[in-house]
mmCIF file of the C-alpha atoms, coordinates in Angstrom:
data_MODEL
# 
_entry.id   MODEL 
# 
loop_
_atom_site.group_PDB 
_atom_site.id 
_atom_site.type_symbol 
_atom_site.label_atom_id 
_atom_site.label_alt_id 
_atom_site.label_comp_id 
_atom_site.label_asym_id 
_atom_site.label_entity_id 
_atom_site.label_seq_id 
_atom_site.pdbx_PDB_ins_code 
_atom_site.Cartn_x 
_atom_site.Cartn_y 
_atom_site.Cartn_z 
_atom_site.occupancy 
_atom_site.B_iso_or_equiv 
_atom_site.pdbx_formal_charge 
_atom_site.auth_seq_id 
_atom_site.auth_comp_id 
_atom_site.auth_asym_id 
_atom_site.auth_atom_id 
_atom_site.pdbx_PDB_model_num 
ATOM 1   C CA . UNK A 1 1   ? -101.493 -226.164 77.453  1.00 0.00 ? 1   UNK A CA 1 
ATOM 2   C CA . UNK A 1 2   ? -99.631  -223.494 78.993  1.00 0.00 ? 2   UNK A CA 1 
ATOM 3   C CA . UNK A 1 3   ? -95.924  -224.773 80.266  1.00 0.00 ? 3   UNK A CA 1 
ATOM 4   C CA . UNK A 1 4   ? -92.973  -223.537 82.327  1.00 0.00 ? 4   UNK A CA 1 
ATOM 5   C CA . UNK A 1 5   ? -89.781  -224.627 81.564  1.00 0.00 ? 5   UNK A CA 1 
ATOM 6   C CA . UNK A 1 6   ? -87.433  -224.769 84.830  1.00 0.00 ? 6   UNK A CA 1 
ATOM 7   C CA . UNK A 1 7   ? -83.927  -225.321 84.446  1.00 0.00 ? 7   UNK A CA 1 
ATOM 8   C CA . UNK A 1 8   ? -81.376  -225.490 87.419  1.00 0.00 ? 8   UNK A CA 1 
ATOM 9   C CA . UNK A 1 9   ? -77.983  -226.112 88.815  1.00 0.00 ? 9   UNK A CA 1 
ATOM 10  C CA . UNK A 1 10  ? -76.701  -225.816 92.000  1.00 0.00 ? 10  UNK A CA 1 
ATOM 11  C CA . UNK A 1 11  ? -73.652  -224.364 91.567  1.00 0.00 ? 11  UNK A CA 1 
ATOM 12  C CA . UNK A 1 12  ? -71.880  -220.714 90.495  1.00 0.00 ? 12  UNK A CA 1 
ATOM 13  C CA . UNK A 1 13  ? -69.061  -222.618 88.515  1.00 0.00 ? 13  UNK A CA 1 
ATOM 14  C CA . UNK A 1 14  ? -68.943  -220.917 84.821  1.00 0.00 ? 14  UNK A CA 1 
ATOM 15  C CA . UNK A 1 15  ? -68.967  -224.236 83.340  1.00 0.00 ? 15  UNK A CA 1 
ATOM 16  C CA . UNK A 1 16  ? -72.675  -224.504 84.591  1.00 0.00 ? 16  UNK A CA 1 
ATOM 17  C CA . UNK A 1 17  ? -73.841  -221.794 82.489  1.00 0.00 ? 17  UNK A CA 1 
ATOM 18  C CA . UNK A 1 18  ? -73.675  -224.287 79.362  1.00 0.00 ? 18  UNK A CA 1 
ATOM 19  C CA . UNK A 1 19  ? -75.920  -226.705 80.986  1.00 0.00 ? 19  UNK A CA 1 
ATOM 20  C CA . UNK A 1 20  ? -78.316  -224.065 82.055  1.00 0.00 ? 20  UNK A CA 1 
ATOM 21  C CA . UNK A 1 21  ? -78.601  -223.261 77.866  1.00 0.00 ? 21  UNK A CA 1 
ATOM 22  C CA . UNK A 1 22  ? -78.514  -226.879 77.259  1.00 0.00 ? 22  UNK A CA 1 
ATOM 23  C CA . UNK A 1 23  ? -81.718  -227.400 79.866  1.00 0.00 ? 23  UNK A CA 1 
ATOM 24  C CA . UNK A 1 24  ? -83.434  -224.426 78.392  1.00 0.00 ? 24  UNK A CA 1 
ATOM 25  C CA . UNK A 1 25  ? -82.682  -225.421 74.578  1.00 0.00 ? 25  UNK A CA 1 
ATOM 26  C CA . UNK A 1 26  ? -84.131  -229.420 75.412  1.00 0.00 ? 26  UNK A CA 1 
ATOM 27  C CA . UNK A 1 27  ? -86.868  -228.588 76.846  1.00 0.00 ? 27  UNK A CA 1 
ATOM 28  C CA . UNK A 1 28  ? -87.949  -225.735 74.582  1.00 0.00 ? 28  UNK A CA 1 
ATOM 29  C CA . UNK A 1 29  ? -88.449  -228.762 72.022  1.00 0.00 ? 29  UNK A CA 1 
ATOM 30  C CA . UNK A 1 30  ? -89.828  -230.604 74.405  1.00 0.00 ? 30  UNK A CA 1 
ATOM 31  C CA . UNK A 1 31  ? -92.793  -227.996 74.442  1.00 0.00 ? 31  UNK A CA 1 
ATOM 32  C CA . UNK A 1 32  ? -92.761  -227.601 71.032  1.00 0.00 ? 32  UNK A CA 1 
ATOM 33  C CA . UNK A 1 33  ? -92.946  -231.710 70.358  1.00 0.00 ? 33  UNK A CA 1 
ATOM 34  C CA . UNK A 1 34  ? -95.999  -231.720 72.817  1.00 0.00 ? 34  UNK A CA 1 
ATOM 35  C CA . UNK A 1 35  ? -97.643  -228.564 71.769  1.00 0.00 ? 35  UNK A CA 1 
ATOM 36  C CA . UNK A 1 36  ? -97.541  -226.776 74.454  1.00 0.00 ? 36  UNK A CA 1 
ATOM 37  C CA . UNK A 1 37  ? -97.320  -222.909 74.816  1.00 0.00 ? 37  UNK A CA 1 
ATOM 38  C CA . UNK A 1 38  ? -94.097  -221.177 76.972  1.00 0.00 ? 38  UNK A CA 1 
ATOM 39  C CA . UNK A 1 39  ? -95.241  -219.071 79.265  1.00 0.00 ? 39  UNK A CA 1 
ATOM 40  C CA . UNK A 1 40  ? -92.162  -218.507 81.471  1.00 0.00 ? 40  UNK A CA 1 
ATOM 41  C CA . UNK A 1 41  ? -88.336  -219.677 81.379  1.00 0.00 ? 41  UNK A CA 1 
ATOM 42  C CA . UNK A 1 42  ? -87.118  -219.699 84.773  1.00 0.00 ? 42  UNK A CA 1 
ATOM 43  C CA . UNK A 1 43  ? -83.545  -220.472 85.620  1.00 0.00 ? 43  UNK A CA 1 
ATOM 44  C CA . UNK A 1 44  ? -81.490  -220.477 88.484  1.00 0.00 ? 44  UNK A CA 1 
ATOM 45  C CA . UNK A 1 45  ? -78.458  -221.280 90.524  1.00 0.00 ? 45  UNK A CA 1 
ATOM 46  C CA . UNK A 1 46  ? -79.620  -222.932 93.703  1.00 0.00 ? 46  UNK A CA 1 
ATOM 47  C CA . UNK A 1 47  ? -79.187  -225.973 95.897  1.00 0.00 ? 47  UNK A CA 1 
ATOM 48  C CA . UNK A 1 48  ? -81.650  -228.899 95.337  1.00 0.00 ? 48  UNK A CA 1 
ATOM 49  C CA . UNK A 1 49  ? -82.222  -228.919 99.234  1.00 0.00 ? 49  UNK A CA 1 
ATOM 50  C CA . UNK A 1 50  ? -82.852  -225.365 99.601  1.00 0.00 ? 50  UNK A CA 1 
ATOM 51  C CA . UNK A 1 51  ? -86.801  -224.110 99.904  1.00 0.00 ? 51  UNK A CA 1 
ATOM 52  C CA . UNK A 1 52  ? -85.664  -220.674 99.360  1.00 0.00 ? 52  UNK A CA 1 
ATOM 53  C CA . UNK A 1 53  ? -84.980  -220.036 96.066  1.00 0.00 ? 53  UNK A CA 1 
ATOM 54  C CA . UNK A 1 54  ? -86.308  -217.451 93.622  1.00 0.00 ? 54  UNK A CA 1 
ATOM 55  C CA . UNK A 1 55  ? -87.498  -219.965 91.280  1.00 0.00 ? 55  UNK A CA 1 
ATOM 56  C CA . UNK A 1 56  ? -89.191  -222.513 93.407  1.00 0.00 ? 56  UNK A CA 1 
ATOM 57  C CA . UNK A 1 57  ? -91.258  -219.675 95.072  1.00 0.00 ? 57  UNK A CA 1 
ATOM 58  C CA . UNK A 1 58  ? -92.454  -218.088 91.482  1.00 0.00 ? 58  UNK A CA 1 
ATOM 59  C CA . UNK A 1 59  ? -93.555  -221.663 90.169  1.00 0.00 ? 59  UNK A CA 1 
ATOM 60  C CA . UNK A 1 60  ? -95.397  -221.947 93.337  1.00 0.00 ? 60  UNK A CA 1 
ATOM 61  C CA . UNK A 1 61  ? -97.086  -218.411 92.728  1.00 0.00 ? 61  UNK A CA 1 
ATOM 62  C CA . UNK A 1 62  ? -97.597  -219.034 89.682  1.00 0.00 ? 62  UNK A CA 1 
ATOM 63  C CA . UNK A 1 63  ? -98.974  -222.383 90.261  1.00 0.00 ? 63  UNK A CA 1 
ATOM 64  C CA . UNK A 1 64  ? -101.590 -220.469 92.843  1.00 0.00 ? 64  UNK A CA 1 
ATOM 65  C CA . UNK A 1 65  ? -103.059 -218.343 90.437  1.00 0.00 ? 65  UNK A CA 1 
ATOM 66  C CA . UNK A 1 66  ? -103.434 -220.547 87.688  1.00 0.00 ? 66  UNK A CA 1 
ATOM 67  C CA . UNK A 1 67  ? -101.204 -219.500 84.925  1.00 0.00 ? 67  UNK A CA 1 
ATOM 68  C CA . UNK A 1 68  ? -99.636  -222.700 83.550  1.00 0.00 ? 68  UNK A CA 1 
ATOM 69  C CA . UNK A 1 69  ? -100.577 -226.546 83.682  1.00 0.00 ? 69  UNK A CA 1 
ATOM 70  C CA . UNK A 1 70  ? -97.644  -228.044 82.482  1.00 0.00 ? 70  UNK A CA 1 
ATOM 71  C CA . UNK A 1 71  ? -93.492  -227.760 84.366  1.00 0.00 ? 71  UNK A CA 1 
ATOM 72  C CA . UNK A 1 72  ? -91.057  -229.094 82.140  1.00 0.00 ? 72  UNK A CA 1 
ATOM 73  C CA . UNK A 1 73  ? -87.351  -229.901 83.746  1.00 0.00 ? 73  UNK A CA 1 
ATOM 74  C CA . UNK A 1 74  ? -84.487  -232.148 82.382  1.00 0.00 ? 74  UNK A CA 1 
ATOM 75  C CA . UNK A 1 75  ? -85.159  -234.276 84.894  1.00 0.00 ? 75  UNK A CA 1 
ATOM 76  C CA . UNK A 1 76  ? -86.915  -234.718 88.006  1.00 0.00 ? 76  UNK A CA 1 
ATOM 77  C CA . UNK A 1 77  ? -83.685  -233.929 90.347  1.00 0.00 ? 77  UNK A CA 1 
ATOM 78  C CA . UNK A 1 78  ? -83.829  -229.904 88.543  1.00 0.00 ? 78  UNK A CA 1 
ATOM 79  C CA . UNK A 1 79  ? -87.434  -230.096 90.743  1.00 0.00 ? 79  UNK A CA 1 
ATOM 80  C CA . UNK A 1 80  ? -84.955  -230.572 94.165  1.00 0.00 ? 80  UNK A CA 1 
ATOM 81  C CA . UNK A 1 81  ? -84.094  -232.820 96.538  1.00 0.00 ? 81  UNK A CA 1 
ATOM 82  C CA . UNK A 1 82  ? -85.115  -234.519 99.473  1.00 0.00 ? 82  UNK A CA 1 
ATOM 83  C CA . UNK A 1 83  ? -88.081  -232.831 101.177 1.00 0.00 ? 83  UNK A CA 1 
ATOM 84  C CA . UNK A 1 84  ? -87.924  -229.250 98.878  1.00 0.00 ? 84  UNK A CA 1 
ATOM 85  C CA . UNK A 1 85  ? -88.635  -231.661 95.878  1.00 0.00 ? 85  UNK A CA 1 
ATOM 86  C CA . UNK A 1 86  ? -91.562  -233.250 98.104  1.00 0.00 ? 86  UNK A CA 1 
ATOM 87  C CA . UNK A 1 87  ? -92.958  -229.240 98.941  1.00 0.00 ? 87  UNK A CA 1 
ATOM 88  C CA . UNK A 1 88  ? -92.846  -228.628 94.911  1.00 0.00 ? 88  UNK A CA 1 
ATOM 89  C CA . UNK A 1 89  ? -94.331  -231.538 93.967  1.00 0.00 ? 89  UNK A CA 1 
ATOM 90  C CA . UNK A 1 90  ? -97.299  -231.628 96.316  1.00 0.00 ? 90  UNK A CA 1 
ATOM 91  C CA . UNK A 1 91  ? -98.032  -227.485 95.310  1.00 0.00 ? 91  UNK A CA 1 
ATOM 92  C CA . UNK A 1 92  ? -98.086  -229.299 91.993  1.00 0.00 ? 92  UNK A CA 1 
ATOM 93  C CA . UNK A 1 93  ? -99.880  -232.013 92.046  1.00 0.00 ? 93  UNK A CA 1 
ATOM 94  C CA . UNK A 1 94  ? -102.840 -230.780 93.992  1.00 0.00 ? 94  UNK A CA 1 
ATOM 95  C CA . UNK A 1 95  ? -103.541 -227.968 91.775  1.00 0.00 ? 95  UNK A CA 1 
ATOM 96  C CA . UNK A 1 96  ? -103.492 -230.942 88.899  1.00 0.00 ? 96  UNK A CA 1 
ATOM 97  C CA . UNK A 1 97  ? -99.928  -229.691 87.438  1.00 0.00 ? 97  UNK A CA 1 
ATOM 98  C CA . UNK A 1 98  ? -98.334  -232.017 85.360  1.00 0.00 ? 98  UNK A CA 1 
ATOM 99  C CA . UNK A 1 99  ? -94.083  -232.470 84.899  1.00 0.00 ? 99  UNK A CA 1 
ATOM 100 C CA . UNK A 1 100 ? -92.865  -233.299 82.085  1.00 0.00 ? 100 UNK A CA 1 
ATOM 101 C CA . UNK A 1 101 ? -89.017  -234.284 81.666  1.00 0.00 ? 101 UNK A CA 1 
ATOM 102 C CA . UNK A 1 102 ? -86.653  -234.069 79.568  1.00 0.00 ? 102 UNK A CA 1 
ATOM 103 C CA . UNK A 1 103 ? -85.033  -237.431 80.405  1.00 0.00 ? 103 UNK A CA 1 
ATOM 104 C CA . UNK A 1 104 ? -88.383  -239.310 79.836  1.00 0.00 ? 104 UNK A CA 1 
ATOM 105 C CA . UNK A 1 105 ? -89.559  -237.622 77.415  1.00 0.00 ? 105 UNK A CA 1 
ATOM 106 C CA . UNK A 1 106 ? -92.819  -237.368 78.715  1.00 0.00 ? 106 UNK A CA 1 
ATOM 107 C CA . UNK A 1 107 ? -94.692  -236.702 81.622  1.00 0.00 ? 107 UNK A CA 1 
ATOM 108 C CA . UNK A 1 108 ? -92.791  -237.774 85.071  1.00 0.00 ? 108 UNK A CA 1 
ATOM 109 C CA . UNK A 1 109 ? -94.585  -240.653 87.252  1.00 0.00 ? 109 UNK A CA 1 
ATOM 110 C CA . UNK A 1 110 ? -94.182  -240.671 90.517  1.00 0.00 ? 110 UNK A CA 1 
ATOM 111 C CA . UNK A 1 111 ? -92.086  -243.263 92.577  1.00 0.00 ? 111 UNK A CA 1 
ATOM 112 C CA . UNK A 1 112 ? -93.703  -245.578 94.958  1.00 0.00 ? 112 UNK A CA 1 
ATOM 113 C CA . UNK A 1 113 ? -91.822  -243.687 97.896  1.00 0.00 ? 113 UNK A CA 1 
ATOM 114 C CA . UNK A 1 114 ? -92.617  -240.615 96.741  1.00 0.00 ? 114 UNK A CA 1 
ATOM 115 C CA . UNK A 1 115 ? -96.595  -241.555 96.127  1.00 0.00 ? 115 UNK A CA 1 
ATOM 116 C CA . UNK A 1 116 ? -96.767  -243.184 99.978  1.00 0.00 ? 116 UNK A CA 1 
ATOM 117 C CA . UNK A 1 117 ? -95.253  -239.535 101.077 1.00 0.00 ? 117 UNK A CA 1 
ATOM 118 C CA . UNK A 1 118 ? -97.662  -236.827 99.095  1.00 0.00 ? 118 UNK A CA 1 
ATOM 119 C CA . UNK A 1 119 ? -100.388 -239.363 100.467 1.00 0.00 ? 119 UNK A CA 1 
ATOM 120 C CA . UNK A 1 120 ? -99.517  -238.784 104.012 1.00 0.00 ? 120 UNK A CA 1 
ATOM 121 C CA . UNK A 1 121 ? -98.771  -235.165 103.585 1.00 0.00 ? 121 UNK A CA 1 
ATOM 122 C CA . UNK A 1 122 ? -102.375 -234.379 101.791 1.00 0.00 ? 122 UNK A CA 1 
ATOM 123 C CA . UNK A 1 123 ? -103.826 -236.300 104.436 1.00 0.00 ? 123 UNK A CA 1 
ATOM 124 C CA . UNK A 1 124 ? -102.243 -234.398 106.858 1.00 0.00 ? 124 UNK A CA 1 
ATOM 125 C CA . UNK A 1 125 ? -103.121 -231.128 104.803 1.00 0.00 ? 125 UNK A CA 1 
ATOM 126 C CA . UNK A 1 126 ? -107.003 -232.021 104.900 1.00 0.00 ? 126 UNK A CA 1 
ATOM 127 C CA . UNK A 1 127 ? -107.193 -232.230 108.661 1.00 0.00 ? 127 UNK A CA 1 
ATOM 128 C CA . UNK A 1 128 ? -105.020 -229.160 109.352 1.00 0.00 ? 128 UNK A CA 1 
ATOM 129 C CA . UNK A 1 129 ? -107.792 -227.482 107.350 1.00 0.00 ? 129 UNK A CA 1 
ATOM 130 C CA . UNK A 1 130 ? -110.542 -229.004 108.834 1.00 0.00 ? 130 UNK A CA 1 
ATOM 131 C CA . UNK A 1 131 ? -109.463 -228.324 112.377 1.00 0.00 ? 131 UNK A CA 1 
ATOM 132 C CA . UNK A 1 132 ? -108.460 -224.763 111.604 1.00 0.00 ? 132 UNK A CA 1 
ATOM 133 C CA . UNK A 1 133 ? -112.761 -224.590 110.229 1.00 0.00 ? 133 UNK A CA 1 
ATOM 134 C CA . UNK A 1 134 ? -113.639 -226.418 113.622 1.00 0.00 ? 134 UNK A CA 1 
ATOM 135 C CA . UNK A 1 135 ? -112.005 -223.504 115.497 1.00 0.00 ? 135 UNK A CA 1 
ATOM 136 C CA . UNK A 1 136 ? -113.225 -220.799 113.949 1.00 0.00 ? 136 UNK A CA 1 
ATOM 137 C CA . UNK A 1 137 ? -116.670 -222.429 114.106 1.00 0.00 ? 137 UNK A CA 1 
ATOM 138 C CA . UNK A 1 138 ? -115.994 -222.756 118.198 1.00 0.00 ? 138 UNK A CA 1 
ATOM 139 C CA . UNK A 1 139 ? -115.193 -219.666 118.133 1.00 0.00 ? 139 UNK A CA 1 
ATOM 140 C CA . UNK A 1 140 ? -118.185 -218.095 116.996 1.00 0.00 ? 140 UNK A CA 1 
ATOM 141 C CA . UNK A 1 141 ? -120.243 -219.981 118.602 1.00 0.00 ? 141 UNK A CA 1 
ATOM 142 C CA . UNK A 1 142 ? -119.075 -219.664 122.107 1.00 0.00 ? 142 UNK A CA 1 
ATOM 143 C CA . UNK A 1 143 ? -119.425 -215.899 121.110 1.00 0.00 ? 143 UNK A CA 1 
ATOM 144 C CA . UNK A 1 144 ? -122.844 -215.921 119.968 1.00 0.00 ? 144 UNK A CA 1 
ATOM 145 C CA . UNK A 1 145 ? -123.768 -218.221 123.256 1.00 0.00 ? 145 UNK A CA 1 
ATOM 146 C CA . UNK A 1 146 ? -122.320 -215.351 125.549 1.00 0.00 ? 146 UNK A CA 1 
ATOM 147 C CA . UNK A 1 147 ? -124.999 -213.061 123.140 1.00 0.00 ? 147 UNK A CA 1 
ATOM 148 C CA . UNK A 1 148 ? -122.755 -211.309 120.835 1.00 0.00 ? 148 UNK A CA 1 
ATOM 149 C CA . UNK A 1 149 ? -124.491 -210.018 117.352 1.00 0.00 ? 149 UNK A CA 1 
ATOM 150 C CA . UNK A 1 150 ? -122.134 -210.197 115.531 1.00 0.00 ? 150 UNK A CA 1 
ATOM 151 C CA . UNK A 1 151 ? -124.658 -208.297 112.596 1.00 0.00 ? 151 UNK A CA 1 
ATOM 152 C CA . UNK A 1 152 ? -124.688 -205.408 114.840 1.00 0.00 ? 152 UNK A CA 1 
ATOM 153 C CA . UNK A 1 153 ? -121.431 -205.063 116.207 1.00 0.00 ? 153 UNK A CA 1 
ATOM 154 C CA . UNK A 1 154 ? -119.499 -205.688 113.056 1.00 0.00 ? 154 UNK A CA 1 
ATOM 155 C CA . UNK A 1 155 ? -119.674 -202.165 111.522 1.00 0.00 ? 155 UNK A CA 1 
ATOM 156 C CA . UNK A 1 156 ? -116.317 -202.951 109.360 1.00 0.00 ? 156 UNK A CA 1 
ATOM 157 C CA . UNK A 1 157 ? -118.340 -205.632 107.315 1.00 0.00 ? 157 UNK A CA 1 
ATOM 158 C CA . UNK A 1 158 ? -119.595 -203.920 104.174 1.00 0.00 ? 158 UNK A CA 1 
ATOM 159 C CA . UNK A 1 159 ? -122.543 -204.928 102.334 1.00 0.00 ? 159 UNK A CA 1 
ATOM 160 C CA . UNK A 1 160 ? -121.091 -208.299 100.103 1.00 0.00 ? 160 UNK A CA 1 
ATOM 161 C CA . UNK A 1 161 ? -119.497 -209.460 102.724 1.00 0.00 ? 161 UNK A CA 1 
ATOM 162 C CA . UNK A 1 162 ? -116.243 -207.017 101.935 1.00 0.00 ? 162 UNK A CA 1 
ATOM 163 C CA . UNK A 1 163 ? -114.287 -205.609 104.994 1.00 0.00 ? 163 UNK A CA 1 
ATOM 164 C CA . UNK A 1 164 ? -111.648 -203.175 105.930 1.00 0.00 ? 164 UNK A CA 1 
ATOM 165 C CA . UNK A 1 165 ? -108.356 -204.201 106.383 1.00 0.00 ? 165 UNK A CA 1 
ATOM 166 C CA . UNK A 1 166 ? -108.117 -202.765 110.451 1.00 0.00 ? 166 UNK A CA 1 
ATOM 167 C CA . UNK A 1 167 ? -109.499 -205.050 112.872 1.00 0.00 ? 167 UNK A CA 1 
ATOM 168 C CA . UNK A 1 168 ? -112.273 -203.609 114.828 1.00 0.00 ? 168 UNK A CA 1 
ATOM 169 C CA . UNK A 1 169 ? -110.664 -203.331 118.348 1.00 0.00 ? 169 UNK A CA 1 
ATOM 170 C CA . UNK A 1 170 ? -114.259 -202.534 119.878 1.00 0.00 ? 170 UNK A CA 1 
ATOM 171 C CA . UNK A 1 171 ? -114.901 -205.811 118.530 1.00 0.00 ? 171 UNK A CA 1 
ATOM 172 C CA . UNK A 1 172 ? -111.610 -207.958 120.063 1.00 0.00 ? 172 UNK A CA 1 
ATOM 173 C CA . UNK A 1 173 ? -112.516 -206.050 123.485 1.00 0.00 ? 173 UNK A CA 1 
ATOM 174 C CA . UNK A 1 174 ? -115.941 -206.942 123.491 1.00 0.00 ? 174 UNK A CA 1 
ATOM 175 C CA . UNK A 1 175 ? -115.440 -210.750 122.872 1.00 0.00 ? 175 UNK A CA 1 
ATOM 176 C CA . UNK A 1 176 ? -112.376 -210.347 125.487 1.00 0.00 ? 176 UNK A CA 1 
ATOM 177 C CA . UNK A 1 177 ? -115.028 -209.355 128.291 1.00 0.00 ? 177 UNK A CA 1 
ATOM 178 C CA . UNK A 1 178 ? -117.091 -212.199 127.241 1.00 0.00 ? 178 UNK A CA 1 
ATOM 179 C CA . UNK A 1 179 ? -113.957 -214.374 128.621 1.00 0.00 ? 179 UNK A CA 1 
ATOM 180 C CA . UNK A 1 180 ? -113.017 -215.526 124.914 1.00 0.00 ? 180 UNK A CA 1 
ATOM 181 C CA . UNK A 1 181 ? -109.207 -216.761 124.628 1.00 0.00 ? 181 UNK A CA 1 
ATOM 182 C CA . UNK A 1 182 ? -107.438 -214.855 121.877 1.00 0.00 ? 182 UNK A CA 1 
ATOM 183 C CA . UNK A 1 183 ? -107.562 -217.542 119.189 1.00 0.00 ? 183 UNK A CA 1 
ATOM 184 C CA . UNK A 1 184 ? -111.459 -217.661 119.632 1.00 0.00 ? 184 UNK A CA 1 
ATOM 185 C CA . UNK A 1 185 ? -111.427 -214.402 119.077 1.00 0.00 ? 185 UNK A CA 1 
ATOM 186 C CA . UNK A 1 186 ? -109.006 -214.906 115.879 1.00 0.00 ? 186 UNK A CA 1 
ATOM 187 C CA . UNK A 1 187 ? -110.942 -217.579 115.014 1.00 0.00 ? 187 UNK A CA 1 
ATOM 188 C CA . UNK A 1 188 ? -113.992 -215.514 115.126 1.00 0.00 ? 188 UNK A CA 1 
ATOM 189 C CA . UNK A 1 189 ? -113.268 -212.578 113.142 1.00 0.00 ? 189 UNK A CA 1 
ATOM 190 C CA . UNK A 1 190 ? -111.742 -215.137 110.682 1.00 0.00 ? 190 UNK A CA 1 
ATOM 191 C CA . UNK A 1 191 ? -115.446 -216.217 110.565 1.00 0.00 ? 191 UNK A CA 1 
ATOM 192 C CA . UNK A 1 192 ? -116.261 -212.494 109.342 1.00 0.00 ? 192 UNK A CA 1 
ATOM 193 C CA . UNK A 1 193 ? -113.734 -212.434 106.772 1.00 0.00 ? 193 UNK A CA 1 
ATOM 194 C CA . UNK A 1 194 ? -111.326 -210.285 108.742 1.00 0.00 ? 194 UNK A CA 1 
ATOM 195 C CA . UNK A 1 195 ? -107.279 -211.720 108.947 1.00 0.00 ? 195 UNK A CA 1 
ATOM 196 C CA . UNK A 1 196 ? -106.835 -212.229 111.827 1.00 0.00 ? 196 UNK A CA 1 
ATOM 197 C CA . UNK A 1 197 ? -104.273 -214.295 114.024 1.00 0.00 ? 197 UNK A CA 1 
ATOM 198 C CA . UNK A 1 198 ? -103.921 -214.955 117.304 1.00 0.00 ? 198 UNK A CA 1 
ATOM 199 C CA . UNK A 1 199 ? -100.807 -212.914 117.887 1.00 0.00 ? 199 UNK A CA 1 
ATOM 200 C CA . UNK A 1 200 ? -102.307 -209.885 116.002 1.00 0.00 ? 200 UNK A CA 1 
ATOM 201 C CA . UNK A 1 201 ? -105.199 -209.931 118.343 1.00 0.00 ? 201 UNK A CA 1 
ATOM 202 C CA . UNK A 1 202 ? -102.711 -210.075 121.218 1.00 0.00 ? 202 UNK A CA 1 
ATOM 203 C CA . UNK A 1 203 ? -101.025 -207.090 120.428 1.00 0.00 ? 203 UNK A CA 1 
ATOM 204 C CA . UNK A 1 204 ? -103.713 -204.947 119.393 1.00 0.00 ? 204 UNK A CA 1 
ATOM 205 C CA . UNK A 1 205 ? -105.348 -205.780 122.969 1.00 0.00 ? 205 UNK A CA 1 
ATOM 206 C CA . UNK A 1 206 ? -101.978 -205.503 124.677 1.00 0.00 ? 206 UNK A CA 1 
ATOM 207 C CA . UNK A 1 207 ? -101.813 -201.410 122.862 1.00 0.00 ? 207 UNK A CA 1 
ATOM 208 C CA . UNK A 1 208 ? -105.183 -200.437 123.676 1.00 0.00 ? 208 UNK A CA 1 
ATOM 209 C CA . UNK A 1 209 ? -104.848 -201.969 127.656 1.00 0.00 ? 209 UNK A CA 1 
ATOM 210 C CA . UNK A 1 210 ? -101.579 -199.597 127.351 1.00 0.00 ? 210 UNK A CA 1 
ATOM 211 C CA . UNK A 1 211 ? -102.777 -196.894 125.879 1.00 0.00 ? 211 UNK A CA 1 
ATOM 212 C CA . UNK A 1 212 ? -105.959 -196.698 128.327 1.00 0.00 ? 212 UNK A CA 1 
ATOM 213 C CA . UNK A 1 213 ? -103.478 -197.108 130.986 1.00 0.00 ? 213 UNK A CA 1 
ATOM 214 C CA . UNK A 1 214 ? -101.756 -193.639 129.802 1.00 0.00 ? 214 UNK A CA 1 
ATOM 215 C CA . UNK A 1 215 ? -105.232 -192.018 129.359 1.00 0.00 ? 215 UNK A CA 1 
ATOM 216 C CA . UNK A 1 216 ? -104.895 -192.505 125.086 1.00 0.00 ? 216 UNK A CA 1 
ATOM 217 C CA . UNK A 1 217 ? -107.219 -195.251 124.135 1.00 0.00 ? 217 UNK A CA 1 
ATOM 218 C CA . UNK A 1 218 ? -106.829 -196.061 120.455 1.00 0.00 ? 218 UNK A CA 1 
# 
């Protein structure tokens, strides 16, 4: 399996340098004891609490697209603390990550605490996407009741389902007449595989109201 090692410490003192080479030498026979294959050594000098570090964010990318399935760390306080430890884990754990330590010399389990609190937050996670479906599903479907054709008036939608990056103001302007609120109308051309929020469709309606008022229509 392919494995990260992450080694941290939170402060700039010189003295911490040695236990950054003392993470990175552990847990390099860590892999080695467990087979697994290094893909990245990632080390940095950053508060536990803090969400925005360098690090975090590339083992989080590189958790997205699929490039290791195994974090080592000397322990599980190098993941964070309090709730940036929490964010890491959960990116982890849903994407079926496993974290090994040094400290256990295995793979980390998960405190009761800690299990009760990923529970909630996938929970929480599940809805958030199912309501975001719901509204885009409202969305078009108010739209279509009000008789937009959506396979006529999307010219941006290639064949495959591919589209342009520019949102089709004809489009937001159309559904606007038909009395749509601006996140239906996000929440439509989300349908239609356009990006789309609801402030973006806000402010490209706001510029072309403006420039029609100026006689320059975009």
């Amino acid at each position: 399996m392919n494995a990260i090692i992450y080694c941290r410490v939170s402060t700039e003192k010189e003295e911490q340098a040695a236990s950054l080479f003392r993470q990175e030498e552990e847990l390099t026979k860590l892999a080695r004891e467990h087979g697994f294959t290094i893909v990245s050594v990632i080390k940095e000098r950053e508060s536990g609490y803090s969400l925005d570090r360098d690090g975090l964010l590339r083992i989080i990318e590189m958790a997205q697209n699929g490039e290791f399935e195994v974090l080592l760390v000397s322990d599980d306080t190098r993941l964070g603390r309090g709730n940036a430890k929490i964010v890491l884990l959960h990116e982890l754990l849903k994407r079926e990550i496993k974290v090994y330590t040094f400290s256990s010399q295995g793979e980390y389990h998960l405190s009761e605490a800690e299990s009760m609190v990923l529970e909630i937050v996938a929970v929480v996670e599940e809805y958030q996407r199912k309501l975001h479906n719901l509204k885009i599903k409202r969305g078009m479907k108010k739209a279509i009741q009000k008789g937009y054709k959506p396979q006529k008036n999307l010219k941006n939608i290639h064949q495959g389902g591919r589209e342009r990056k520019e949102l089709p103001i004809e489009e937001i302007i159309r559904l606007r007449r038909m009395d749509l609120t601006f996140a239906e109308i996000a929440g439509t051309l989300r349908g239609f595989g356009y990006e789309a929020s609801k402030a973006t469709v806000h402010r490209r309606y706001k510029e072309y109201i403006e420039s029609a008022e100026t006689g320059n229509p975009t």
